[in-house]
mmCIF file of C-alpha atoms and ligand atoms in Angstrom:
data_model
loop_
_atom_site.group_PDB
_atom_site.id
_atom_site.type_symbol
_atom_site.label_atom_id
_atom_site.label_comp_id
_atom_site.label_asym_id
_atom_site.label_seq_id
_atom_site.Cartn_x
_atom_site.Cartn_y
_atom_site.Cartn_z
ATOM 1 C CA MET W 1 18.598 13.738 -17.154
ATOM 2 C CA ILE W 2 19.627 10.202 -16.204
ATOM 3 C CA TYR W 3 21.080 9.723 -12.713
ATOM 4 C CA ILE W 4 23.349 6.715 -12.089
ATOM 5 C CA LYS W 5 23.941 6.240 -8.381
ATOM 6 C CA MET W 6 27.358 5.499 -6.960
ATOM 7 C CA PRO W 7 27.724 4.947 -3.194
ATOM 8 C CA ASP W 8 28.722 8.555 -2.430
ATOM 9 C CA TYR W 9 28.103 10.544 -5.616
ATOM 10 C CA GLU W 10 26.075 10.529 -8.818
ATOM 11 C CA ILE W 11 26.869 10.215 -12.501
ATOM 12 C CA LEU W 12 24.583 12.504 -14.494
ATOM 13 C CA LEU W 13 23.864 11.886 -18.151
ATOM 14 C CA ASP W 14 22.358 14.881 -19.868
ATOM 15 C CA ASP W 15 21.110 14.726 -23.437
ATOM 16 C CA HIS W 16 20.113 18.390 -23.678
ATOM 17 C CA GLY W 17 21.994 21.660 -23.359
ATOM 18 C CA THR W 18 24.144 22.229 -20.291
ATOM 19 C CA GLY W 19 21.539 24.555 -18.737
ATOM 20 C CA ASP W 20 20.994 22.355 -15.675
ATOM 21 C CA LEU W 21 24.672 21.892 -14.853
ATOM 22 C CA GLU W 22 24.988 24.902 -12.542
ATOM 23 C CA SER W 23 22.029 23.828 -10.426
ATOM 24 C CA GLU W 24 23.431 20.281 -10.206
ATOM 25 C CA ILE W 25 26.776 21.684 -9.032
ATOM 26 C CA LYS W 26 25.009 23.822 -6.447
ATOM 27 C CA LYS W 27 23.497 20.653 -4.938
ATOM 28 C CA VAL W 28 26.994 19.490 -3.993
ATOM 29 C CA TYR W 29 28.826 22.825 -3.562
ATOM 30 C CA THR W 30 27.947 26.010 -1.691
ATOM 31 C CA TYR W 31 30.759 28.455 -2.585
ATOM 32 C CA ASP W 32 30.793 30.807 -5.571
ATOM 33 C CA LYS W 33 34.226 30.049 -7.019
ATOM 34 C CA LEU W 34 35.211 27.194 -9.347
ATOM 35 C CA PHE W 35 38.745 26.175 -10.357
ATOM 36 C CA VAL W 36 38.496 24.724 -13.848
ATOM 37 C CA ILE W 37 41.428 22.559 -14.950
ATOM 38 C CA THR W 38 41.563 21.740 -18.649
ATOM 39 C CA ASP W 39 43.972 21.285 -21.540
ATOM 40 C CA GLU W 40 44.770 23.985 -24.096
ATOM 41 C CA THR W 41 42.908 22.326 -26.991
ATOM 42 C CA VAL W 42 39.712 21.895 -25.012
ATOM 43 C CA PHE W 43 40.050 25.379 -23.525
ATOM 44 C CA SER W 44 40.386 26.965 -26.961
ATOM 45 C CA ILE W 45 37.174 25.259 -28.124
ATOM 46 C CA TYR W 46 35.108 25.643 -24.953
ATOM 47 C CA LYS W 47 36.291 28.876 -23.293
ATOM 48 C CA ASP W 48 33.110 30.792 -24.166
ATOM 49 C CA HIS W 49 30.943 27.805 -23.373
ATOM 50 C CA LEU W 50 32.501 27.510 -19.899
ATOM 51 C CA ARG W 51 31.965 31.197 -19.172
ATOM 52 C CA GLU W 52 28.346 30.914 -20.310
ATOM 53 C CA THR W 53 27.671 27.630 -18.487
ATOM 54 C CA PHE W 54 29.122 28.756 -15.144
ATOM 55 C CA LYS W 55 27.818 32.306 -15.295
ATOM 56 C CA SER W 56 26.867 32.546 -11.629
ATOM 57 C CA PHE W 57 30.334 31.364 -10.490
ATOM 58 C CA LYS W 58 33.659 33.168 -10.433
ATOM 59 C CA ILE W 59 35.956 30.957 -12.486
ATOM 60 C CA GLU W 60 39.708 30.545 -12.275
ATOM 61 C CA TYR W 61 41.268 28.573 -15.141
ATOM 62 C CA VAL W 62 44.371 26.438 -15.066
ATOM 63 C CA THR W 63 45.404 24.978 -18.426
ATOM 64 C CA PHE W 64 48.251 22.824 -19.718
ATOM 65 C CA PRO W 65 49.288 21.447 -23.133
ATOM 66 C CA SER W 66 47.069 18.628 -24.402
ATOM 67 C CA GLY W 67 48.382 15.082 -24.646
ATOM 68 C CA GLU W 68 49.607 12.216 -22.495
ATOM 69 C CA GLU W 69 52.969 13.964 -21.842
ATOM 70 C CA SER W 70 51.100 16.345 -19.544
ATOM 71 C CA LYS W 71 50.208 13.540 -17.126
ATOM 72 C CA SER W 72 53.612 14.212 -15.604
ATOM 73 C CA PHE W 73 55.056 15.196 -12.265
ATOM 74 C CA ASP W 74 56.193 18.545 -13.741
ATOM 75 C CA VAL W 75 52.726 19.504 -14.970
ATOM 76 C CA TYR W 76 51.178 18.267 -11.700
ATOM 77 C CA HIS W 77 53.573 20.529 -9.804
ATOM 78 C CA ASP W 78 52.865 23.475 -12.087
ATOM 79 C CA VAL W 79 49.072 23.065 -11.792
ATOM 80 C CA ILE W 80 49.350 22.990 -7.985
ATOM 81 C CA HIS W 81 51.446 26.177 -7.982
ATOM 82 C CA GLN W 82 48.961 27.939 -10.238
ATOM 83 C CA LEU W 83 46.001 26.896 -8.083
ATOM 84 C CA ILE W 84 47.664 28.153 -4.921
ATOM 85 C CA LYS W 85 48.604 31.418 -6.644
ATOM 86 C CA LYS W 86 44.966 31.834 -7.709
ATOM 87 C CA GLY W 87 43.841 31.433 -4.105
ATOM 88 C CA ILE W 88 42.438 27.908 -3.922
ATOM 89 C CA LYS W 89 41.371 26.832 -0.425
ATOM 90 C CA ARG W 90 40.502 23.422 0.927
ATOM 91 C CA ASN W 91 36.719 23.752 0.466
ATOM 92 C CA HIS W 92 36.865 25.080 -3.079
ATOM 93 C CA MET W 93 35.777 22.916 -6.009
ATOM 94 C CA ILE W 94 38.041 21.757 -8.836
ATOM 95 C CA VAL W 95 36.341 21.024 -12.159
ATOM 96 C CA ALA W 96 38.201 18.564 -14.409
ATOM 97 C CA PHE W 97 36.955 19.525 -17.869
ATOM 98 C CA GLY W 98 38.464 17.425 -20.663
ATOM 99 C CA GLY W 99 39.552 13.957 -21.674
ATOM 100 C CA GLY W 100 41.126 11.235 -19.572
ATOM 101 C CA VAL W 101 44.414 13.112 -19.242
ATOM 102 C CA VAL W 102 42.657 16.082 -17.645
ATOM 103 C CA GLY W 103 40.497 13.845 -15.445
ATOM 104 C CA ASP W 104 43.424 11.735 -14.196
ATOM 105 C CA LEU W 105 45.728 14.707 -13.581
ATOM 106 C CA ALA W 106 43.148 17.114 -12.111
ATOM 107 C CA GLY W 107 41.730 14.277 -10.018
ATOM 108 C CA PHE W 108 45.177 13.519 -8.631
ATOM 109 C CA VAL W 109 45.709 17.218 -7.870
ATOM 110 C CA ALA W 110 42.335 17.219 -6.085
ATOM 111 C CA ALA W 111 43.214 14.048 -4.166
ATOM 112 C CA THR W 112 46.527 15.375 -2.889
ATOM 113 C CA LEU W 113 46.471 19.175 -2.571
ATOM 114 C CA TYR W 114 45.725 20.049 1.085
ATOM 115 C CA ARG W 115 45.120 16.262 1.528
ATOM 116 C CA GLY W 116 41.987 16.458 -0.606
ATOM 117 C CA ILE W 117 39.816 19.049 -2.336
ATOM 118 C CA PRO W 118 36.357 18.263 -3.766
ATOM 119 C CA PHE W 119 36.248 17.846 -7.525
ATOM 120 C CA ILE W 120 33.823 17.309 -10.393
ATOM 121 C CA GLN W 121 34.518 15.355 -13.570
ATOM 122 C CA ILE W 122 33.131 16.722 -16.842
ATOM 123 C CA PRO W 123 34.543 14.319 -19.457
ATOM 124 C CA THR W 124 34.697 15.617 -23.030
ATOM 125 C CA THR W 125 36.036 12.545 -24.887
ATOM 126 C CA LEU W 126 34.086 9.346 -25.432
ATOM 127 C CA LEU W 127 36.826 7.367 -23.692
ATOM 128 C CA ALA W 128 36.628 9.613 -20.629
ATOM 129 C CA MET W 129 32.804 9.409 -20.580
ATOM 130 C CA VAL W 130 32.636 5.620 -20.575
ATOM 131 C CA ASP W 131 35.876 4.783 -18.819
ATOM 132 C CA SER W 132 38.345 7.158 -17.164
ATOM 133 C CA SER W 133 35.830 9.373 -15.338
ATOM 134 C CA ILE W 134 34.165 6.299 -13.803
ATOM 135 C CA GLY W 135 35.683 4.337 -10.945
ATOM 136 C CA GLY W 136 37.742 6.826 -8.960
ATOM 137 C CA LYS W 137 41.236 6.075 -10.275
ATOM 138 C CA VAL W 138 43.357 9.221 -10.625
ATOM 139 C CA GLY W 139 47.060 9.583 -11.237
ATOM 140 C CA ILE W 140 50.042 10.580 -13.319
ATOM 141 C CA ASP W 141 52.757 8.824 -15.314
ATOM 142 C CA LEU W 142 56.459 8.434 -14.570
ATOM 143 C CA ILE W 143 59.211 7.861 -17.121
ATOM 144 C CA GLU W 144 59.268 4.278 -15.799
ATOM 145 C CA GLY W 145 55.649 3.716 -16.848
ATOM 146 C CA LYS W 146 52.086 4.922 -17.066
ATOM 147 C CA ASN W 147 49.853 5.600 -14.062
ATOM 148 C CA LEU W 148 52.559 4.634 -11.580
ATOM 149 C CA ILE W 149 51.625 7.321 -9.068
ATOM 150 C CA GLY W 150 48.003 7.724 -8.153
ATOM 151 C CA SER W 151 45.182 7.095 -5.799
ATOM 152 C CA PHE W 152 41.522 6.198 -5.542
ATOM 153 C CA TYR W 153 39.602 9.437 -5.126
ATOM 154 C CA ASN W 154 35.941 9.878 -5.969
ATOM 155 C CA PRO W 155 34.500 13.040 -7.455
ATOM 156 C CA LYS W 156 31.454 14.791 -6.005
ATOM 157 C CA LEU W 157 29.743 14.511 -9.379
ATOM 158 C CA VAL W 158 30.368 13.230 -12.891
ATOM 159 C CA TYR W 159 28.501 15.163 -15.574
ATOM 160 C CA ILE W 160 28.295 13.580 -19.020
ATOM 161 C CA ASN W 161 26.869 15.364 -22.023
ATOM 162 C CA PRO W 162 27.374 13.766 -25.475
ATOM 163 C CA LYS W 163 27.172 17.251 -27.067
ATOM 164 C CA TYR W 164 30.867 17.608 -26.267
ATOM 165 C CA LEU W 165 31.550 14.776 -28.726
ATOM 166 C CA ASP W 166 30.497 16.996 -31.659
ATOM 167 C CA THR W 167 33.965 18.578 -31.706
ATOM 168 C CA LEU W 168 35.940 15.399 -31.042
ATOM 169 C CA PRO W 169 38.205 14.206 -33.901
ATOM 170 C CA LYS W 170 37.128 10.879 -35.452
ATOM 171 C CA ARG W 171 40.236 9.011 -34.295
ATOM 172 C CA GLU W 172 39.539 10.039 -30.687
ATOM 173 C CA TYR W 173 35.888 9.027 -31.085
ATOM 174 C CA ASN W 174 36.897 5.575 -32.329
ATOM 175 C CA ASN W 175 39.305 5.328 -29.416
ATOM 176 C CA GLY W 176 36.297 5.552 -27.105
ATOM 177 C CA LEU W 177 34.364 3.051 -29.220
ATOM 178 C CA ALA W 178 37.137 0.510 -28.531
ATOM 179 C CA GLU W 179 36.522 0.709 -24.780
ATOM 180 C CA MET W 180 32.773 0.442 -25.420
ATOM 181 C CA ILE W 181 33.271 -2.681 -27.558
ATOM 182 C CA LYS W 182 35.335 -4.071 -24.677
ATOM 183 C CA ALA W 183 32.537 -3.210 -22.206
ATOM 184 C CA GLY W 184 30.035 -5.015 -24.431
ATOM 185 C CA LEU W 185 32.261 -8.067 -24.789
ATOM 186 C CA ILE W 186 32.899 -8.454 -21.055
ATOM 187 C CA GLY W 187 29.508 -7.502 -19.715
ATOM 188 C CA ASP W 188 26.658 -6.523 -22.034
ATOM 189 C CA LYS W 189 25.770 -8.460 -25.167
ATOM 190 C CA HIS W 190 23.104 -5.901 -26.179
ATOM 191 C CA LEU W 191 25.717 -3.139 -26.164
ATOM 192 C CA TYR W 192 28.095 -5.324 -28.181
ATOM 193 C CA HIS W 193 25.420 -6.116 -30.777
ATOM 194 C CA TYR W 194 24.533 -2.428 -31.113
ATOM 195 C CA LEU W 195 28.205 -1.578 -31.707
ATOM 196 C CA LEU W 196 28.516 -4.386 -34.216
ATOM 197 C CA HIS W 197 26.062 -2.593 -36.499
ATOM 198 C CA ASN W 198 26.543 1.102 -35.639
ATOM 199 C CA ASP W 199 29.585 3.358 -35.680
ATOM 200 C CA PHE W 200 28.035 6.096 -33.526
ATOM 201 C CA VAL W 201 26.630 6.031 -30.015
ATOM 202 C CA THR W 202 23.866 7.833 -28.182
ATOM 203 C CA ILE W 203 23.394 8.542 -24.508
ATOM 204 C CA LYS W 204 21.736 5.117 -24.206
ATOM 205 C CA GLU W 205 24.872 3.181 -25.211
ATOM 206 C CA ILE W 206 27.080 5.486 -23.143
ATOM 207 C CA GLN W 207 24.869 4.610 -20.179
ATOM 208 C CA MET W 208 25.148 0.874 -20.949
ATOM 209 C CA ALA W 209 28.950 1.044 -21.061
ATOM 210 C CA ILE W 210 29.101 3.032 -17.818
ATOM 211 C CA GLN W 211 26.822 0.483 -16.210
ATOM 212 C CA VAL W 212 29.250 -2.347 -17.082
ATOM 213 C CA LYS W 213 32.158 -0.488 -15.460
ATOM 214 C CA ARG W 214 30.049 0.663 -12.509
ATOM 215 C CA ASP W 215 28.904 -2.863 -11.677
ATOM 216 C CA VAL W 216 32.473 -4.183 -11.646
ATOM 217 C CA VAL W 217 33.841 -1.205 -9.699
ATOM 218 C CA LEU W 218 31.155 -1.528 -7.025
ATOM 219 C CA ILE W 219 32.134 -5.156 -6.383
ATOM 220 C CA ASP W 220 35.866 -4.338 -6.342
ATOM 221 C CA PRO W 221 36.474 -0.598 -5.784
ATOM 222 C CA TYR W 222 40.198 -0.995 -4.991
ATOM 223 C CA ASP W 223 41.174 -3.261 -7.887
ATOM 224 C CA LYS W 224 41.841 -6.441 -5.910
ATOM 225 C CA LYS W 225 40.065 -9.018 -8.063
ATOM 226 C CA GLU W 226 36.919 -8.562 -10.198
ATOM 227 C CA ARG W 227 38.064 -5.189 -11.546
ATOM 228 C CA MET W 228 40.561 -7.247 -13.508
ATOM 229 C CA PHE W 229 37.678 -8.040 -15.938
ATOM 230 C CA LEU W 230 38.024 -4.455 -17.198
ATOM 231 C CA ASN W 231 41.549 -5.364 -18.230
ATOM 232 C CA PHE W 232 40.344 -7.478 -21.155
ATOM 233 C CA GLY W 233 42.638 -6.559 -24.071
ATOM 234 C CA HIS W 234 44.748 -4.363 -21.800
ATOM 235 C CA THR W 235 47.590 -6.770 -20.913
ATOM 236 C CA PHE W 236 48.840 -6.764 -24.508
ATOM 237 C CA GLY W 237 47.339 -3.312 -25.113
ATOM 238 C CA HIS W 238 49.602 -1.757 -22.467
ATOM 239 C CA ALA W 239 52.571 -3.769 -23.780
ATOM 240 C CA ILE W 240 51.947 -2.511 -27.341
ATOM 241 C CA GLU W 241 51.633 1.106 -26.173
ATOM 242 C CA ALA W 242 54.835 0.830 -24.120
ATOM 243 C CA LYS W 243 56.909 -0.874 -26.815
ATOM 244 C CA HIS W 244 56.056 1.976 -29.188
ATOM 245 C CA ASN W 245 56.718 4.637 -26.531
ATOM 246 C CA TYR W 246 53.049 5.715 -26.491
ATOM 247 C CA LEU W 247 53.649 7.516 -29.793
ATOM 248 C CA VAL W 248 52.216 5.223 -32.454
ATOM 249 C CA TYR W 249 48.960 3.815 -31.099
ATOM 250 C CA LYS W 250 46.189 5.480 -29.151
ATOM 251 C CA HIS W 251 45.087 3.589 -26.057
ATOM 252 C CA GLY W 252 41.907 2.277 -27.708
ATOM 253 C CA GLU W 253 43.857 1.126 -30.772
ATOM 254 C CA ALA W 254 46.422 -0.737 -28.675
ATOM 255 C CA VAL W 255 43.620 -2.297 -26.605
ATOM 256 C CA SER W 256 41.922 -3.371 -29.838
ATOM 257 C CA TYR W 257 45.052 -5.293 -30.910
ATOM 258 C CA GLY W 258 45.173 -6.614 -27.347
ATOM 259 C CA MET W 259 41.567 -7.852 -27.578
ATOM 260 C CA ILE W 260 42.376 -9.694 -30.808
ATOM 261 C CA ILE W 261 45.355 -11.393 -29.116
ATOM 262 C CA ALA W 262 43.221 -12.255 -26.049
ATOM 263 C CA LEU W 263 40.456 -13.716 -28.205
ATOM 264 C CA ALA W 264 43.034 -15.766 -30.157
ATOM 265 C CA ILE W 265 44.366 -17.139 -26.861
ATOM 266 C CA GLY W 266 40.785 -17.997 -25.862
ATOM 267 C CA VAL W 267 40.361 -19.870 -29.169
ATOM 268 C CA LYS W 268 43.653 -21.714 -28.625
ATOM 269 C CA LEU W 269 42.551 -22.797 -25.159
ATOM 270 C CA GLY W 270 39.238 -24.056 -26.550
ATOM 271 C CA GLU W 271 37.268 -21.443 -24.565
ATOM 272 C CA THR W 272 36.319 -18.983 -27.321
ATOM 273 C CA ASP W 273 34.670 -19.713 -30.675
ATOM 274 C CA GLN W 274 36.696 -18.948 -33.785
ATOM 275 C CA ALA W 275 33.556 -17.212 -35.136
ATOM 276 C CA LEU W 276 33.618 -14.652 -32.313
ATOM 277 C CA TYR W 277 37.301 -13.987 -32.950
ATOM 278 C CA GLU W 278 36.566 -13.360 -36.658
ATOM 279 C CA GLU W 279 33.563 -11.155 -35.899
ATOM 280 C CA VAL W 280 35.422 -8.897 -33.432
ATOM 281 C CA LYS W 281 38.449 -8.707 -35.720
ATOM 282 C CA ASP W 282 36.253 -7.529 -38.637
ATOM 283 C CA LEU W 283 34.467 -5.022 -36.396
ATOM 284 C CA LEU W 284 37.734 -3.490 -35.165
ATOM 285 C CA ILE W 285 39.038 -3.261 -38.749
ATOM 286 C CA GLN W 286 35.825 -1.526 -39.854
ATOM 287 C CA ARG W 287 36.123 1.024 -37.027
ATOM 288 C CA ASP W 288 39.713 1.849 -38.129
ATOM 289 C CA LEU W 289 41.054 0.607 -34.822
ATOM 290 C CA VAL W 290 43.340 -2.094 -36.219
ATOM 291 C CA LYS W 291 44.941 -3.075 -39.509
ATOM 292 C CA GLU W 292 46.270 -6.394 -40.735
ATOM 293 C CA PRO W 293 48.820 -7.894 -40.320
ATOM 294 C CA PHE W 294 48.161 -8.088 -36.574
ATOM 295 C CA MET W 295 50.808 -8.050 -33.904
ATOM 296 C CA ARG W 296 51.883 -11.414 -32.550
ATOM 297 C CA ALA W 297 51.810 -12.110 -28.836
ATOM 298 C CA HIS W 298 55.416 -13.246 -28.683
ATOM 299 C CA ASP W 299 56.700 -9.873 -29.976
ATOM 300 C CA TYR W 300 55.367 -8.244 -26.796
ATOM 301 C CA LEU W 301 56.274 -10.893 -24.219
ATOM 302 C CA GLU W 302 59.113 -8.880 -22.685
ATOM 303 C CA GLN W 303 56.713 -5.990 -21.983
ATOM 304 C CA VAL W 304 53.994 -8.337 -20.733
ATOM 305 C CA LYS W 305 56.419 -9.859 -18.250
ATOM 306 C CA LYS W 306 56.776 -6.414 -16.653
ATOM 307 C CA ASP W 307 53.005 -6.349 -16.015
ATOM 308 C CA LYS W 308 52.102 -6.244 -12.327
ATOM 309 C CA LYS W 309 49.756 -9.191 -12.959
ATOM 310 C CA TYR W 310 52.707 -11.383 -14.063
ATOM 311 C CA ILE W 311 53.738 -13.132 -10.860
ATOM 312 C CA GLY W 312 55.999 -16.180 -10.546
ATOM 313 C CA ASP W 313 55.895 -17.104 -14.263
ATOM 314 C CA MET W 314 52.095 -17.020 -14.257
ATOM 315 C CA LEU W 315 50.060 -14.254 -15.783
ATOM 316 C CA GLN W 316 46.596 -13.341 -14.595
ATOM 317 C CA PHE W 317 44.796 -12.886 -17.887
ATOM 318 C CA VAL W 318 41.238 -12.115 -19.034
ATOM 319 C CA ILE W 319 39.538 -14.033 -21.815
ATOM 320 C CA VAL W 320 36.016 -13.769 -23.227
ATOM 321 C CA PRO W 321 34.514 -17.225 -23.804
ATOM 322 C CA LYS W 322 31.293 -15.700 -25.157
ATOM 323 C CA VAL W 323 29.830 -12.259 -25.651
ATOM 324 C CA GLY W 324 28.974 -10.624 -22.328
ATOM 325 C CA VAL W 325 31.028 -13.068 -20.236
ATOM 326 C CA ALA W 326 34.607 -12.513 -19.070
ATOM 327 C CA LYS W 327 36.798 -15.045 -17.292
ATOM 328 C CA ILE W 328 40.047 -14.611 -15.356
ATOM 329 C CA ILE W 329 42.594 -17.341 -16.028
ATOM 330 C CA HIS W 330 46.177 -18.016 -14.942
ATOM 331 C CA ILE W 331 48.365 -18.701 -17.901
ATOM 332 C CA THR W 332 52.007 -19.600 -18.462
ATOM 333 C CA GLU W 333 54.353 -18.000 -20.968
ATOM 334 C CA SER W 334 54.152 -20.974 -23.332
ATOM 335 C CA GLU W 335 50.328 -20.819 -23.384
ATOM 336 C CA LEU W 336 50.486 -17.136 -24.325
ATOM 337 C CA VAL W 337 52.291 -17.598 -27.633
HETATM 338 N N1 NAD N 401 41.369 6.675 -14.538
HETATM 339 C C1 NAD N 401 41.008 5.653 -15.254
HETATM 340 O O1 NAD N 401 40.329 4.732 -14.767
HETATM 341 C C2 NAD N 401 41.396 5.596 -16.697
HETATM 342 C C3 NAD N 401 40.801 4.651 -17.554
HETATM 343 C C4 NAD N 401 41.140 4.671 -18.908
HETATM 344 C C5 NAD N 401 42.054 5.616 -19.388
HETATM 345 N N2 NAD N 401 42.598 6.512 -18.517
HETATM 346 C C6 NAD N 401 43.554 7.524 -18.988
HETATM 347 O O2 NAD N 401 42.889 8.382 -19.907
HETATM 348 C C7 NAD N 401 43.874 8.993 -20.733
HETATM 349 C C8 NAD N 401 43.369 9.017 -22.156
HETATM 350 O O3 NAD N 401 42.192 9.783 -22.199
HETATM 351 P P1 NAD N 401 41.637 10.361 -23.593
HETATM 352 O O4 NAD N 401 41.637 9.287 -24.594
HETATM 353 O O5 NAD N 401 40.392 11.079 -23.274
HETATM 354 O O6 NAD N 401 42.825 11.336 -24.056
HETATM 355 P P2 NAD N 401 43.090 12.909 -23.892
HETATM 356 O O7 NAD N 401 42.602 13.414 -22.601
HETATM 357 O O8 NAD N 401 44.510 13.106 -24.232
HETATM 358 O O9 NAD N 401 42.181 13.518 -25.044
HETATM 359 C C9 NAD N 401 42.472 13.212 -26.376
HETATM 360 C C10 NAD N 401 42.588 14.467 -27.248
HETATM 361 O O10 NAD N 401 41.283 14.980 -27.475
HETATM 362 C C11 NAD N 401 41.252 16.387 -27.164
HETATM 363 N N3 NAD N 401 39.872 16.653 -26.728
HETATM 364 C C12 NAD N 401 39.303 16.315 -25.557
HETATM 365 N N4 NAD N 401 37.991 16.597 -25.584
HETATM 366 C C13 NAD N 401 37.731 17.157 -26.790
HETATM 367 C C14 NAD N 401 36.557 17.649 -27.429
HETATM 368 N N5 NAD N 401 35.360 17.574 -26.833
HETATM 369 N N6 NAD N 401 36.672 18.186 -28.661
HETATM 370 C C15 NAD N 401 37.895 18.213 -29.290
HETATM 371 N N7 NAD N 401 39.025 17.732 -28.765
HETATM 372 C C16 NAD N 401 38.944 17.205 -27.522
HETATM 373 C C17 NAD N 401 42.326 16.572 -26.141
HETATM 374 O O11 NAD N 401 42.796 17.894 -26.115
HETATM 375 C C18 NAD N 401 43.389 15.586 -26.617
HETATM 376 O O12 NAD N 401 44.162 16.185 -27.628
HETATM 377 C C19 NAD N 401 45.138 8.182 -20.554
HETATM 378 O O13 NAD N 401 46.069 8.932 -19.803
HETATM 379 C C20 NAD N 401 44.708 6.967 -19.775
HETATM 380 O O14 NAD N 401 45.719 6.465 -18.925
HETATM 381 C C21 NAD N 401 42.298 6.514 -17.199
#
């Protein structure tokens, strides 16, 4: 087991069976009842596993349909009602078992019900392992946009076991690889070079990607400045997702197009080598994350202008001048296209 320390909890990376999970939970929780929140797809695959893994606990399950549409106020409301009906009290533990949708929604339920209930994140997608379960952001979407309601709320424990990836569809796996490629580009050249030559990851690379996010989050836990580095590829990524109503591209795919646009802007500004642009572009094509012809920045300008980082005709934007180094710049509309 690898333990990554956060200020008030630990991230556990376990490369074996889940046999030690119960004892790890018992280090942070003394009651005998767990409230597992998950989506229907994950529940159908892992129902028996959950019963087996948490055999010394009484478990109450709350499930909802899988997919981004469930990160809604209606599902939030429904989950809260179900938890109360099943007898949840303030000191009980919520377990968010699933991808980023489960983690964000269950985390927001935990942050708000009774003004805060302890919770544990057990991410089951690659994206959730390296990104959404790390950093304490929880929340839901509104029809006006994604993640508009939320809070910063840390779990008591994050438990990561790559065994859960065995059942993950390839497209979802690649979606996580996109965020790992981003992590390598902004903060770890060894991780980037591994991903350049390998289309699978082990616990070691998952740890490296988490470390990149952890280091940034520790400097800027409330997203005031340095956390912006994590947004590399996301300004246009979010715009691409929004313009296509979140139906066409997965988050990692949209971010991949966004990284290509951001690298092209870096090249245009004389900050990024053309060779790096070409290399990343080829890598993202090989991992089935993007296809040519690529989107052009100016087709997404209207969406980008709605970004909260677009203030007074200037956009706060992240470029990567070289592998492992990210830079925040302020850029005008004409420099973007
Ligand atoms: N909080 C943050 O800091 C943060 C960061 C990045 C992304 N996010 C959020 O994460 C969400 C996306 O997360 P995601 O990509 O994990 O999507 P997801 O949670 O929708 O999971 C993707 C699909 O994989 C299925 N699945 C999950 N685990 C599985 C497994 N082990 N085997 C088989 N199928 C499995 C799910 O049922 C779902 O259909 C978005 O809502 C995004 O906003 C949050």
